[in-house]
Amino acid sequence: MSTTTTIKQDAIPYLEFPSPNRNNPSRKQCLVFFITGNPGLASYYTPFLTHLRHLLDTLESSNKAAYHIYTRNLLGFSDHDHSPPFGTTLPPSNLPTQPFTLEDQIISLTSTLVSLNTPTPFTSCILIGHSVGAYIATEIFHRHHLTPLSALLNLTSAILLFPTLTHIARSPSGQKLSFIASQPLLNSYTHILAKSIINCLPTPIVSLILSKIMKQPPHALSTTLSFLQSQDGIWQAIHMGKDEMSTITEEKWSSDLWHLADDTEHNGEKFYFYFAKKDHWVADEVRDAFIERRKKDQNGRTKATICEEGVPHAFCIHHSETVAEKAGVWIREITGSWTD
């Protein structure tokens, strides 16, 4: 890890939606491992994952699978998952502790994924990632492709929702965050200024802004309040966002990542990409170029879809059921032969 902050693994908030058939030895066991975007709070996705659970329950009634859904916060978004708070000076370096980087998140989530498959592995693991979570999912696949993360880990497919996979700094929001990072004063004090403003506002006023002006439903409102009022959450989100700008640039993965191994029995595609028609975190030309590269790869097992329903990047606020329906169809494709 890039910080001297201690991670409290047992205190990282998580959500789990186990299969009603999880103890049935006659069924193939599939882990659906969901990776959040930034800010990395799992509770934003409760309606999405709840609806996906209902869809998978229906799917289980027609096949021989058992689907387990698991997600957890990214590091640093809960004050309880790390110690001491960011900015604390510790000996012997006498340097202040820093928020977690994108690389820290990848390492931590990889460890969680491996631990869920130890000592009893799942038959198959499907990764679903949203926004930067899609980048993290792809990078986990890449690292497993180069050197298996665990002999027990069977990564099957990835479903990448509103993915920020290349050149995030070229997007409208990326340009704004890159500008902040390029200005020494803003780069150093943006999180302090943002936190100071929040601290000056009474909770009822913040709630009113979120509910009446930003139109956040109850699950998002309570999550956002918790995030804004935490000691370190805003700093973690901004710090990680700036790191994304410098890390998510040129496509770094070799073409064979998108292919299936010759001896792999596989249904559906290896990677599913679901892009917004207009996305403030993904530049149109970057999205189109990425899709075109996938089309030119004759042996690649990928499917790219551009949303025609007008679902925004932050789908988990108002459009959870729409996106869950898409994910449910793709999971059905991936495990389509699990009927005997």
CSV table of C-alpha atoms in Angstrom, one decimal, residues 25 32 46 51 59 178 184 224 237 240 249 308 330 339:
chain,number,residue,atom,x,y,z
A,25,PRO,CA,-24.1,-29.2,-3.8
A,32,VAL,CA,-21.0,-12.0,-9.0
A,46,THR,CA,-28.4,-1.3,-2.9
A,51,HIS,CA,-33.2,-6.0,-8.2
A,59,LEU,CA,-32.8,-17.5,-13.4
A,178,SER,CA,-7.2,17.8,-14.2
A,184,PRO,CA,-0.8,24.0,-6.7
A,224,THR,CA,-24.4,10.9,0.4
A,237,ALA,CA,-12.7,10.8,-3.3
A,240,MET,CA,-8.4,9.0,-5.9
A,249,THR,CA,-4.7,7.2,-20.0
A,308,GLU,CA,-30.3,4.3,-26.0
A,330,TRP,CA,-25.7,-10.8,-19.8
A,339,THR,CA,-29.0,-26.3,-17.4
